[in-house]
Amino acid sequence: MKVIFMGTPEFSVGTLEALIEAGHEVVLAVTQPDKPKGRGGKMQYPPVKETALKYDIPVYQPKKIREEACIEELRKYQADIMVVIAFGQILPQAILDMTPYGCVNVHASLLPKYRGAAPIQWAVINGEKVSGVTTMQMDAGLDTGDMLLKTEVVLDEKETGGSLHDKLAEAGARLCVETLKGLEAHAITPEKQGESPTEYARMLDKSLGKIDWTRPAEEIERLIRGLNPWPSAYTDWTGKTMKIWEAQVISHEEAKAAQQEAAKPGTVVKVEKDGFLVQTGKDLLKVCALQIPGKKRMDAGAFLRGYTMEAGVELGSEE
């Protein structure tokens, strides 16, 4: 098929490469404009642009895809289908209807669950045991189009947002190739979506990572994994921001066995060689890996060898 590919971040790259390897003719890659990065403000290409240029695929970077000039530019390529994966702009109806096979979206959840911008991280944060990828025929709604194919991915007990991202990107690439093959052979029956059983998977921001120590340890541990590597979970420690990268739940029974009485949430109740235990709204949380300003990520044992952490210290207080 002649494909117009629309995507921007690293998550999209594997699918673009899979389409090329499968023999499809990618006639255009549409991606977001370059952005400045770092202190020097040097302009950086989106990952999809870098990949497209490597394969000598023309690149188009509209600021607003809804503008008539942009729509007419896409029409010039007379594509059979558009494949959209994490593009970053809402498509107008004129683009959705432009090609014979329409626009196929690769979405990183088992729809109708986790419609929205951050399905990967919310699956981890909410404690899902299984996630996956759905290919969907796009319509004017937000992730509401008819479902085409699905594939499941089982989450590991220590799954992070980053590790699940990589698993779903790989699964999505395979599923997209399979979907185009099925559409071309008229072998796929689109399925209507029902109502979503989960809240909208809203976009992540840094404020989401602020740890509320009154929440149960199990919830906080999932938050830490879900926001790893970005935007990260954090707390305040002696006026500094402490990012927490890895933690372990210590159950009420284990805490009692260690003769730890319940304390105010956020209080460090015990310091061990390889970590420190913090009281939460339910159970204790053992901090196993962290990062403080000016330092790289380190295991908690290394932190404790270089810094003083005593029982009774309250985390989360900005005073």
Short mmCIF file of C-alpha atoms in Angstrom, two decimals:
data_model
loop_
_atom_site.label_atom_id
_atom_site.label_comp_id
_atom_site.label_asym_id
_atom_site.label_seq_id
_atom_site.Cartn_x
_atom_site.Cartn_y
_atom_site.Cartn_z
CA MET A 1 0.00 0.00 0.00
CA LYS A 2 0.95 3.65 -0.42
CA VAL A 3 1.07 4.94 3.15
CA ILE A 4 1.15 8.39 4.70
CA PHE A 5 2.62 7.84 8.16
CA MET A 6 1.76 10.29 10.94
CA GLY A 7 3.67 10.08 14.24
CA THR A 8 6.16 11.93 16.39
CA PRO A 9 7.86 10.24 19.39
CA GLU A 10 10.05 7.18 19.80
CA PHE A 11 6.93 5.03 20.33
CA SER A 12 6.02 5.57 16.66
CA VAL A 13 9.39 4.64 15.16
CA GLY A 14 9.10 0.86 15.35
CA THR A 15 5.81 0.91 13.47
CA LEU A 16 7.24 3.12 10.73
CA GLU A 17 10.18 0.74 10.29
CA ALA A 18 7.90 -2.32 10.35
CA LEU A 19 5.77 -0.89 7.54
CA ILE A 20 8.86 -0.25 5.43
CA GLU A 21 10.22 -3.75 6.09
CA ALA A 22 6.84 -5.26 5.18
CA GLY A 23 7.12 -3.72 1.70
CA HIS A 24 4.67 -0.84 2.03
CA GLU A 25 5.54 2.35 0.20
CA VAL A 26 5.66 5.10 2.81
CA VAL A 27 5.25 8.16 0.58
CA LEU A 28 5.30 10.78 3.37
CA ALA A 29 6.06 11.06 7.08
CA VAL A 30 4.05 13.74 8.89
CA THR A 31 5.37 14.78 12.27
CA GLN A 32 5.45 17.68 14.71
CA PRO A 33 7.81 20.64 14.14
CA ASP A 34 11.37 20.52 15.46
CA LYS A 35 11.78 21.78 19.04
CA PRO A 36 14.66 23.44 20.90
CA LYS A 37 16.33 21.29 23.53
CA GLY A 38 18.83 21.85 26.30
CA ARG A 39 20.44 25.01 27.59
CA GLY A 40 21.76 25.95 24.18
CA GLY A 41 18.31 25.70 22.62
CA LYS A 42 19.56 23.64 19.70
CA MET A 43 16.71 22.49 17.46
CA GLN A 44 16.08 18.77 17.68
CA TYR A 45 14.31 16.54 15.15
CA PRO A 46 11.41 14.38 16.37
CA PRO A 47 12.35 10.65 16.33
CA VAL A 48 10.00 9.97 13.41
CA LYS A 49 11.70 12.64 11.31
CA GLU A 50 15.14 11.17 12.03
CA THR A 51 13.94 7.72 10.97
CA ALA A 52 12.15 8.96 7.85
CA LEU A 53 15.22 10.83 6.64
CA LYS A 54 17.30 7.69 7.15
CA TYR A 55 15.02 5.91 4.67
CA ASP A 56 14.82 8.91 2.27
CA ILE A 57 11.14 9.44 3.01
CA PRO A 58 9.84 13.02 2.53
CA VAL A 59 8.96 14.75 5.81
CA TYR A 60 6.16 17.25 6.41
CA GLN A 61 5.96 19.18 9.70
CA PRO A 62 2.80 21.33 9.85
CA LYS A 63 2.16 23.50 12.90
CA LYS A 64 -1.59 23.09 12.44
CA ILE A 65 -2.68 20.06 10.44
CA ARG A 66 -6.26 21.37 10.25
CA GLU A 67 -5.34 24.26 7.94
CA GLU A 68 -6.59 23.93 4.35
CA ALA A 69 -3.08 24.23 2.91
CA CYS A 70 -1.96 21.24 4.98
CA ILE A 71 -4.93 19.16 3.87
CA GLU A 72 -4.20 19.93 0.23
CA GLU A 73 -0.53 19.02 0.71
CA LEU A 74 -1.48 15.54 1.97
CA ARG A 75 -3.91 15.07 -0.90
CA LYS A 76 -1.06 15.40 -3.42
CA TYR A 77 0.41 12.05 -2.37
CA GLN A 78 -2.68 10.02 -3.34
CA ALA A 79 -2.07 7.48 -0.58
CA ASP A 80 -4.12 4.34 -0.04
CA ILE A 81 -4.13 4.67 3.73
CA MET A 82 -2.88 6.82 6.60
CA VAL A 83 -1.32 5.23 9.67
CA VAL A 84 -1.42 7.43 12.78
CA ILE A 85 0.45 6.66 15.99
CA ALA A 86 1.10 9.29 18.68
CA PHE A 87 1.08 12.13 16.15
CA GLY A 88 0.06 14.84 18.60
CA GLN A 89 -2.62 16.79 16.70
CA ILE A 90 -6.33 16.17 16.14
CA LEU A 91 -7.13 15.35 12.51
CA PRO A 92 -10.03 17.08 10.69
CA GLN A 93 -12.72 15.06 8.94
CA ALA A 94 -11.26 15.98 5.55
CA ILE A 95 -8.09 14.01 6.39
CA LEU A 96 -9.97 11.13 8.00
CA ASP A 97 -11.91 10.68 4.74
CA MET A 98 -9.07 11.37 2.33
CA THR A 99 -7.80 7.88 1.48
CA PRO A 100 -9.64 4.71 0.36
CA TYR A 101 -8.77 2.86 3.59
CA GLY A 102 -9.11 5.90 5.86
CA CYS A 103 -6.90 6.53 8.88
CA VAL A 104 -5.77 3.63 11.05
CA ASN A 105 -4.59 4.45 14.55
CA VAL A 106 -2.30 2.29 16.69
CA HIS A 107 -3.39 2.86 20.30
CA ALA A 108 -1.44 1.58 23.32
CA SER A 109 -4.31 0.02 25.27
CA LEU A 110 -7.01 -2.60 24.91
CA LEU A 111 -9.78 -0.24 23.86
CA PRO A 112 -12.20 0.94 25.04
CA LYS A 113 -10.00 1.00 28.16
CA TYR A 114 -7.63 3.94 28.57
CA ARG A 115 -8.70 6.26 25.81
CA GLY A 116 -6.49 9.32 25.94
CA ALA A 117 -2.93 10.59 25.87
CA ALA A 118 -1.15 8.42 28.47
CA PRO A 119 -2.60 4.88 28.41
CA ILE A 120 0.75 3.19 29.08
CA GLN A 121 1.55 4.91 32.35
CA TRP A 122 -2.00 4.78 33.70
CA ALA A 123 -2.15 1.02 33.14
CA VAL A 124 0.84 0.65 35.49
CA ILE A 125 -0.39 3.24 37.99
CA ASN A 126 -3.80 1.56 38.20
CA GLY A 127 -2.33 -1.91 38.69
CA GLU A 128 -3.51 -3.56 35.48
CA LYS A 129 -2.29 -7.13 35.02
CA VAL A 130 -2.72 -7.07 31.24
CA SER A 131 -2.47 -4.25 28.73
CA GLY A 132 -2.02 -4.32 24.97
CA VAL A 133 -2.47 -2.54 21.67
CA THR A 134 -5.56 -1.90 19.54
CA THR A 135 -5.66 -0.83 15.91
CA MET A 136 -8.64 1.37 15.23
CA GLN A 137 -10.38 3.01 12.29
CA MET A 138 -10.24 6.66 13.29
CA ASP A 139 -13.36 8.81 13.50
CA ALA A 140 -14.04 12.34 14.74
CA GLY A 141 -14.10 11.25 18.41
CA LEU A 142 -11.13 10.84 20.72
CA ASP A 143 -10.05 7.18 20.46
CA THR A 144 -13.66 6.16 19.79
CA GLY A 145 -13.40 4.64 16.30
CA ASP A 146 -14.20 1.06 15.34
CA MET A 147 -11.66 -1.49 16.59
CA LEU A 148 -9.83 -3.59 14.02
CA LEU A 149 -7.33 -5.90 15.76
CA LYS A 150 -5.98 -6.31 19.31
CA THR A 151 -2.98 -7.94 20.93
CA GLU A 152 -2.40 -8.45 24.66
CA VAL A 153 0.75 -7.83 26.70
CA VAL A 154 1.08 -9.18 30.27
CA LEU A 155 2.62 -6.77 32.77
CA ASP A 156 5.54 -7.86 34.92
CA GLU A 157 5.29 -7.37 38.70
CA LYS A 158 7.96 -4.67 38.47
CA GLU A 159 6.75 -3.17 35.18
CA THR A 160 7.54 0.51 34.73
CA GLY A 161 6.08 3.06 32.36
CA GLY A 162 9.32 2.82 30.39
CA SER A 163 9.47 -0.97 30.12
CA LEU A 164 5.79 -1.23 29.15
CA HIS A 165 6.32 1.53 26.55
CA ASP A 166 8.95 -0.61 24.84
CA LYS A 167 6.85 -3.78 24.95
CA LEU A 168 3.78 -2.06 23.50
CA ALA A 169 5.78 -0.24 20.82
CA GLU A 170 7.08 -3.59 19.58
CA ALA A 171 3.65 -5.23 19.79
CA GLY A 172 2.03 -2.27 18.01
CA ALA A 173 4.48 -2.45 15.12
CA ARG A 174 3.61 -6.09 14.48
CA LEU A 175 -0.11 -5.49 14.88
CA CYS A 176 -0.11 -2.57 12.43
CA VAL A 177 1.49 -4.67 9.70
CA GLU A 178 -1.04 -7.43 10.38
CA THR A 179 -3.88 -4.90 10.26
CA LEU A 180 -2.90 -3.47 6.88
CA LYS A 181 -2.59 -6.99 5.50
CA GLY A 182 -6.06 -7.83 6.80
CA LEU A 183 -7.63 -4.65 5.46
CA GLU A 184 -6.15 -5.17 2.01
CA ALA A 185 -7.53 -8.71 1.97
CA HIS A 186 -10.92 -7.52 3.30
CA ALA A 187 -10.46 -10.03 6.13
CA ILE A 188 -11.16 -7.71 9.10
CA THR A 189 -14.62 -6.94 10.47
CA PRO A 190 -14.54 -3.63 12.39
CA GLU A 191 -16.03 -3.79 15.89
CA LYS A 192 -17.87 -0.92 17.58
CA GLN A 193 -16.52 0.25 20.91
CA GLY A 194 -18.62 0.19 24.04
CA GLU A 195 -18.34 2.64 26.91
CA SER A 196 -14.88 2.85 28.47
CA PRO A 197 -14.64 1.10 31.88
CA THR A 198 -11.77 3.41 32.87
CA GLU A 199 -11.33 7.14 33.23
CA TYR A 200 -9.79 9.12 30.39
CA ALA A 201 -6.02 8.48 30.43
CA ARG A 202 -5.17 12.14 30.87
CA MET A 203 -1.82 13.59 29.88
CA LEU A 204 0.97 13.38 32.44
CA ASP A 205 2.51 16.37 34.13
CA LYS A 206 5.15 16.78 36.82
CA SER A 207 2.64 17.61 39.56
CA LEU A 208 1.19 14.10 39.26
CA GLY A 209 4.47 12.72 40.64
CA LYS A 210 4.24 14.42 44.05
CA ILE A 211 3.82 11.56 46.52
CA ASP A 212 0.88 11.74 48.91
CA TRP A 213 2.10 9.66 51.83
CA THR A 214 -1.44 9.28 53.19
CA ARG A 215 -2.18 6.92 50.26
CA PRO A 216 -1.58 3.17 50.71
CA ALA A 217 1.96 1.92 50.08
CA GLU A 218 0.71 -0.29 47.22
CA GLU A 219 -0.69 2.74 45.35
CA ILE A 220 2.46 4.79 45.89
CA GLU A 221 4.68 1.94 44.66
CA ARG A 222 2.62 1.67 41.46
CA LEU A 223 2.82 5.44 40.98
CA ILE A 224 6.61 5.26 41.26
CA ARG A 225 6.79 2.55 38.61
CA GLY A 226 4.23 4.16 36.31
CA LEU A 227 6.02 7.52 36.25
CA ASN A 228 9.44 5.95 35.63
CA PRO A 229 11.23 7.38 33.62
CA TRP A 230 9.03 10.47 33.22
CA PRO A 231 7.91 12.61 34.91
CA SER A 232 9.04 10.60 37.99
CA ALA A 233 7.58 10.34 41.49
CA TYR A 234 9.10 12.62 44.10
CA THR A 235 8.92 13.86 47.66
CA ASP A 236 10.55 16.61 49.70
CA TRP A 237 13.58 15.81 51.87
CA THR A 238 15.08 18.58 53.99
CA GLY A 239 13.96 21.19 51.49
CA LYS A 240 15.26 19.26 48.47
CA THR A 241 13.35 17.29 45.86
CA MET A 242 14.04 13.57 46.19
CA LYS A 243 13.00 11.48 43.18
CA ILE A 244 12.11 7.91 44.09
CA TRP A 245 12.80 5.39 41.35
CA GLU A 246 12.19 2.06 43.05
CA ALA A 247 10.36 0.98 46.18
CA GLN A 248 8.98 -2.10 47.90
CA VAL A 249 5.76 -2.55 49.88
CA ILE A 250 6.22 -3.76 53.46
CA SER A 251 2.92 -5.18 54.62
CA HIS A 252 1.31 -4.49 57.99
CA GLU A 253 2.21 -8.00 59.13
CA GLU A 254 5.86 -7.55 58.14
CA ALA A 255 5.94 -4.18 59.87
CA LYS A 256 4.54 -5.71 63.08
CA ALA A 257 7.13 -8.47 62.89
CA ALA A 258 9.79 -5.78 62.69
CA GLN A 259 8.12 -4.14 65.75
CA GLN A 260 7.34 -0.95 63.87
CA GLU A 261 4.47 1.08 65.35
CA ALA A 262 2.31 3.14 62.99
CA ALA A 263 3.60 6.71 62.66
CA LYS A 264 2.45 9.83 60.82
CA PRO A 265 2.38 9.19 57.03
CA GLY A 266 5.64 10.35 55.45
CA THR A 267 7.73 9.55 58.53
CA VAL A 268 10.89 7.46 58.13
CA VAL A 269 10.36 4.71 60.73
CA LYS A 270 13.43 2.57 60.13
CA VAL A 271 16.75 2.84 58.33
CA GLU A 272 18.38 -0.33 56.99
CA LYS A 273 21.63 -0.91 55.10
CA ASP A 274 19.93 -1.08 51.71
CA GLY A 275 17.02 1.30 52.18
CA PHE A 276 14.69 3.12 54.53
CA LEU A 277 11.09 2.44 55.50
CA VAL A 278 8.45 5.18 55.28
CA GLN A 279 5.03 5.12 56.91
CA THR A 280 2.13 5.50 54.46
CA GLY A 281 -1.62 5.55 54.90
CA LYS A 282 -1.51 1.77 54.87
CA ASP A 283 1.61 -0.38 55.33
CA LEU A 284 5.20 0.78 54.95
CA LEU A 285 7.14 1.61 51.79
CA LYS A 286 10.81 0.72 51.56
CA VAL A 287 12.71 3.16 49.33
CA CYS A 288 15.25 1.16 47.29
CA ALA A 289 16.52 3.61 44.62
CA LEU A 290 16.42 7.39 44.50
CA GLN A 291 17.94 10.59 43.17
CA ILE A 292 18.69 13.95 44.76
CA PRO A 293 19.57 17.25 43.05
CA GLY A 294 22.99 17.28 41.42
CA LYS A 295 23.38 13.49 41.62
CA LYS A 296 22.61 10.58 39.35
CA ARG A 297 20.16 7.84 40.27
CA MET A 298 21.59 5.63 43.02
CA ASP A 299 20.47 2.69 45.10
CA ALA A 300 19.34 3.63 48.59
CA GLY A 301 22.30 1.84 50.16
CA ALA A 302 24.73 4.13 48.36
CA PHE A 303 22.66 7.15 49.41
CA LEU A 304 22.75 6.09 53.07
CA ARG A 305 26.53 5.69 52.99
CA GLY A 306 26.91 9.30 51.89
CA TYR A 307 24.01 11.08 53.63
CA THR A 308 22.34 10.99 57.01
CA MET A 309 18.82 9.61 57.16
CA GLU A 310 17.39 8.94 60.59
CA ALA A 311 14.15 7.47 61.87
CA GLY A 312 11.71 10.24 62.66
CA VAL A 313 12.50 12.37 59.62
CA GLU A 314 9.35 13.48 57.83
CA LEU A 315 9.31 13.33 54.02
CA GLY A 316 6.96 15.47 51.98
CA SER A 317 7.16 18.48 54.27
CA GLU A 318 8.51 21.56 52.53
CA GLU A 319 9.42 23.27 55.78
#
